[in-house]
Tab-separated table of C-alpha atoms in Angstrom:
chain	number	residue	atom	x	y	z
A	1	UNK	CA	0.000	0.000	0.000
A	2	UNK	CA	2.729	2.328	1.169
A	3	UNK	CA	4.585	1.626	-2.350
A	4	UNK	CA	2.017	2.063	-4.235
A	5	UNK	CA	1.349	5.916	-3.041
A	6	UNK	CA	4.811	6.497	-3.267
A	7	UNK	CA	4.903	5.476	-6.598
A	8	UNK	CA	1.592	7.737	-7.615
A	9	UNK	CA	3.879	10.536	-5.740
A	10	UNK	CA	6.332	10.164	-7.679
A	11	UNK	CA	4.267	10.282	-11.016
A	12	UNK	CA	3.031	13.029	-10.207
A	13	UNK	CA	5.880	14.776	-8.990
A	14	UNK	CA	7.602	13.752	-12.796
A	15	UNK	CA	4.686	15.310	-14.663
A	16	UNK	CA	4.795	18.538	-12.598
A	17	UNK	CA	8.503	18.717	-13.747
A	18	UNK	CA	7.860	17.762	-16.961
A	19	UNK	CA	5.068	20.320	-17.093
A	20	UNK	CA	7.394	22.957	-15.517
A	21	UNK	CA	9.422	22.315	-18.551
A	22	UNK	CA	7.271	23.188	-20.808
A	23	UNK	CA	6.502	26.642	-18.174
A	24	UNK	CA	10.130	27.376	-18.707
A	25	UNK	CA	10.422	26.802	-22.416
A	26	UNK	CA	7.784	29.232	-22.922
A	27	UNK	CA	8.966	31.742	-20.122
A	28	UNK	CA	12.872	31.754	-22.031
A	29	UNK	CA	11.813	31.910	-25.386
A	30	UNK	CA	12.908	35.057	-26.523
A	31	UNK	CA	16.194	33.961	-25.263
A	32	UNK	CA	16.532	30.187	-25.927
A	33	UNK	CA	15.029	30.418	-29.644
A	34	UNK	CA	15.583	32.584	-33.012
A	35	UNK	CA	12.035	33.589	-33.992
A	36	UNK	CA	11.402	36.983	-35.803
A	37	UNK	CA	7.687	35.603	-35.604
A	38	UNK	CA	7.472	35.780	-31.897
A	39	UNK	CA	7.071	39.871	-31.836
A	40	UNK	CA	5.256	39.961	-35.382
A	41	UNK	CA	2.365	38.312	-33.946
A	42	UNK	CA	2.347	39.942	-30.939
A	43	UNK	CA	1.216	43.757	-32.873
A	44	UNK	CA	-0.996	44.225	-35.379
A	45	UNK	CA	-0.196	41.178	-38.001
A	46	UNK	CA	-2.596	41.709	-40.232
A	47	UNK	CA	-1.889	45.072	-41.229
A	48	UNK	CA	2.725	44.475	-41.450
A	49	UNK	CA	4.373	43.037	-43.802
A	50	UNK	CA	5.985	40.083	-43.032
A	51	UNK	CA	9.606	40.233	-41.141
A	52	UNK	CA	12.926	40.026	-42.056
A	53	UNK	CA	14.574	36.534	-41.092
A	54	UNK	CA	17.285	33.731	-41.842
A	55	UNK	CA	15.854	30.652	-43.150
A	56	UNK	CA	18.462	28.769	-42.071
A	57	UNK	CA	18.311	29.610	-38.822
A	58	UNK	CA	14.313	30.034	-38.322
A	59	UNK	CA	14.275	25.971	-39.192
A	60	UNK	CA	16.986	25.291	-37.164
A	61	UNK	CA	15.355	27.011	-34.347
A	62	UNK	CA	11.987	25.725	-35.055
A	63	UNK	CA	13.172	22.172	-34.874
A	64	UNK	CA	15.135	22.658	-31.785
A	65	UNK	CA	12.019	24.158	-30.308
A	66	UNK	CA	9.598	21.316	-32.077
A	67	UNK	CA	12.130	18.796	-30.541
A	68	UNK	CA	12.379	20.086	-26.785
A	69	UNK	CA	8.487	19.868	-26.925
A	70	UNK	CA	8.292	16.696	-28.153
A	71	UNK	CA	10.892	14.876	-25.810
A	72	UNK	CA	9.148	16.441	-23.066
A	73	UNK	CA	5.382	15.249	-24.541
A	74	UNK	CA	7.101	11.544	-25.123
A	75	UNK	CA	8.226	11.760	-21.196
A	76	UNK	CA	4.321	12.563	-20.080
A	77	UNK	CA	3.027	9.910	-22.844
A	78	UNK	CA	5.554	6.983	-21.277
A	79	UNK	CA	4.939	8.065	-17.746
A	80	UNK	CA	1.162	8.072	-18.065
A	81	UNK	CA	0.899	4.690	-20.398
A	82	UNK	CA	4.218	2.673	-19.782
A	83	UNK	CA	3.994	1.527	-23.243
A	84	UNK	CA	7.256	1.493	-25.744
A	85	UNK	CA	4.739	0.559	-29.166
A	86	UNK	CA	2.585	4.223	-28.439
A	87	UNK	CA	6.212	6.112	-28.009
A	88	UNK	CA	7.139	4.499	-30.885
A	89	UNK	CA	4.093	5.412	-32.882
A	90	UNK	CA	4.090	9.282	-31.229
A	91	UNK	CA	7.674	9.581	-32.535
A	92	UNK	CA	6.615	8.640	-35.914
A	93	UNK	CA	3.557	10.855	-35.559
A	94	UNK	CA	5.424	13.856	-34.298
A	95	UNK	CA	8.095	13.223	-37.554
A	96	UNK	CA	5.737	13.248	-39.996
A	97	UNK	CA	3.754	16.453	-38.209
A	98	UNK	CA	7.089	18.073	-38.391
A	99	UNK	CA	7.624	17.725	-41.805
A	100	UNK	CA	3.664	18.691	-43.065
A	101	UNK	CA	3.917	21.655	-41.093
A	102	UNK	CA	7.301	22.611	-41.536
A	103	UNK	CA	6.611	22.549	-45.548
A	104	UNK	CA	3.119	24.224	-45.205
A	105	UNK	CA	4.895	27.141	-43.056
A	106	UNK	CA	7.136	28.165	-46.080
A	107	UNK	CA	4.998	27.104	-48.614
A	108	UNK	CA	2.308	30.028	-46.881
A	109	UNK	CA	5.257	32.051	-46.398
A	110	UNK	CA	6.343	32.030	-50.365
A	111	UNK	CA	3.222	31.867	-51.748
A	112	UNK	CA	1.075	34.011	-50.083
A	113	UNK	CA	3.290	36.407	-47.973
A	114	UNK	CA	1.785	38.315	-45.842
A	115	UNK	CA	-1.695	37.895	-47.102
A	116	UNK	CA	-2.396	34.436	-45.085
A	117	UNK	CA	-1.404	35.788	-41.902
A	118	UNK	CA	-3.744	33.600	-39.512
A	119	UNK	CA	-3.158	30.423	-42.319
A	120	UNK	CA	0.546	30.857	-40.929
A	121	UNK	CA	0.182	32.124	-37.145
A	122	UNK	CA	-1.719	28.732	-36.398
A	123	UNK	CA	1.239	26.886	-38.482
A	124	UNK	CA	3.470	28.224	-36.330
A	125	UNK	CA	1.736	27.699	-33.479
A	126	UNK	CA	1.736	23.910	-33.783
A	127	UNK	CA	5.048	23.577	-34.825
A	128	UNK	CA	6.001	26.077	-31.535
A	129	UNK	CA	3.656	24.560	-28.495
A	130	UNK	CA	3.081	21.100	-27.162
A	131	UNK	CA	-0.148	20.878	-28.930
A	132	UNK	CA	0.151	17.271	-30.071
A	133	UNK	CA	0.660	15.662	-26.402
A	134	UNK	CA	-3.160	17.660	-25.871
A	135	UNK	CA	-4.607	15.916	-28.443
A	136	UNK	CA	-2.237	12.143	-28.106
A	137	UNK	CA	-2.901	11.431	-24.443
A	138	UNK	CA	-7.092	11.370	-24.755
A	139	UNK	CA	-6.357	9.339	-28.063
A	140	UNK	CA	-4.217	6.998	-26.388
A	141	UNK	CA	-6.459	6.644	-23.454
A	142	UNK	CA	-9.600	6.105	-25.404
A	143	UNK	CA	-7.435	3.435	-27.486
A	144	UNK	CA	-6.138	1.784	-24.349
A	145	UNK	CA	-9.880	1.467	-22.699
A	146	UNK	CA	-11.275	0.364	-26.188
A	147	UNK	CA	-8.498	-2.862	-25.768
């Protein structure tokens, strides 16, 4: 009995840390991550012209950011499941998001420049925040009580 609310403790201490993490990812951006975006879509977006920035660099960033997110989402996904075959598959998922999104943010980009502002704020905004691990957990859960 003892063990076992030790153990529950100590999930949820984890997740609290792992959900810090994401706090402090968000709190440090402006220093931890190269994004022209981040004070673009904080004025008046729809009326600027779109800003100045490396492409090199942005995708570098992006990815780091994309991949801090996702380590962090795969550490809440094992800790709440305890399943290798769903980290497995949410790697695979969070790839292949990666690449759709990080194509569709500079095909919006060249193709319709600053006329498909919210097209490429919500882009952005999935390839930025830990949106995925919202929308994998209830999937997984509803999966694993459907078994």
């Amino acid at each position: 009995m003892l063990n076992k609310i030790y153990s529950q403790g100590l999930k949820l201490v984890i997740a609290a840390g792992l959900l810090l993490c994401f706090v402090l990812i968000r709190f440090f951006e402006t220093t931890l991550f190269y994004d022209p975006f981040l004070a673009y879509f904080k004025g008046d977006f729809n009326q600027m012209p779109l800003p100045a920035f490396e492409t090199f660099r942005l995708v570098l960033n992006l990815l780091f950011r994309y991949g801090l997110n996702m380590l962090i989402s795969l550490g809440l996904i094992y800790l709440i499941f305890k399943d290798r075959i769903m980290i497995q598959f949410s790697i695979f998922l969070y790839l292949i998001a990666f690449l759709v999104l990080i194509i569709s943010f500079f095909l919006v980009i060249h193709f319709y420049g600053s006329t498909n502002n919210f097209l490429l704020f919500y882009i952005r905004r999935f390839l930025i925040q830990p949106i995925f691990v919202l929308l994998f957990i209830p999937g997984f859960y509803y999966q694993k009580l459907r078994k």
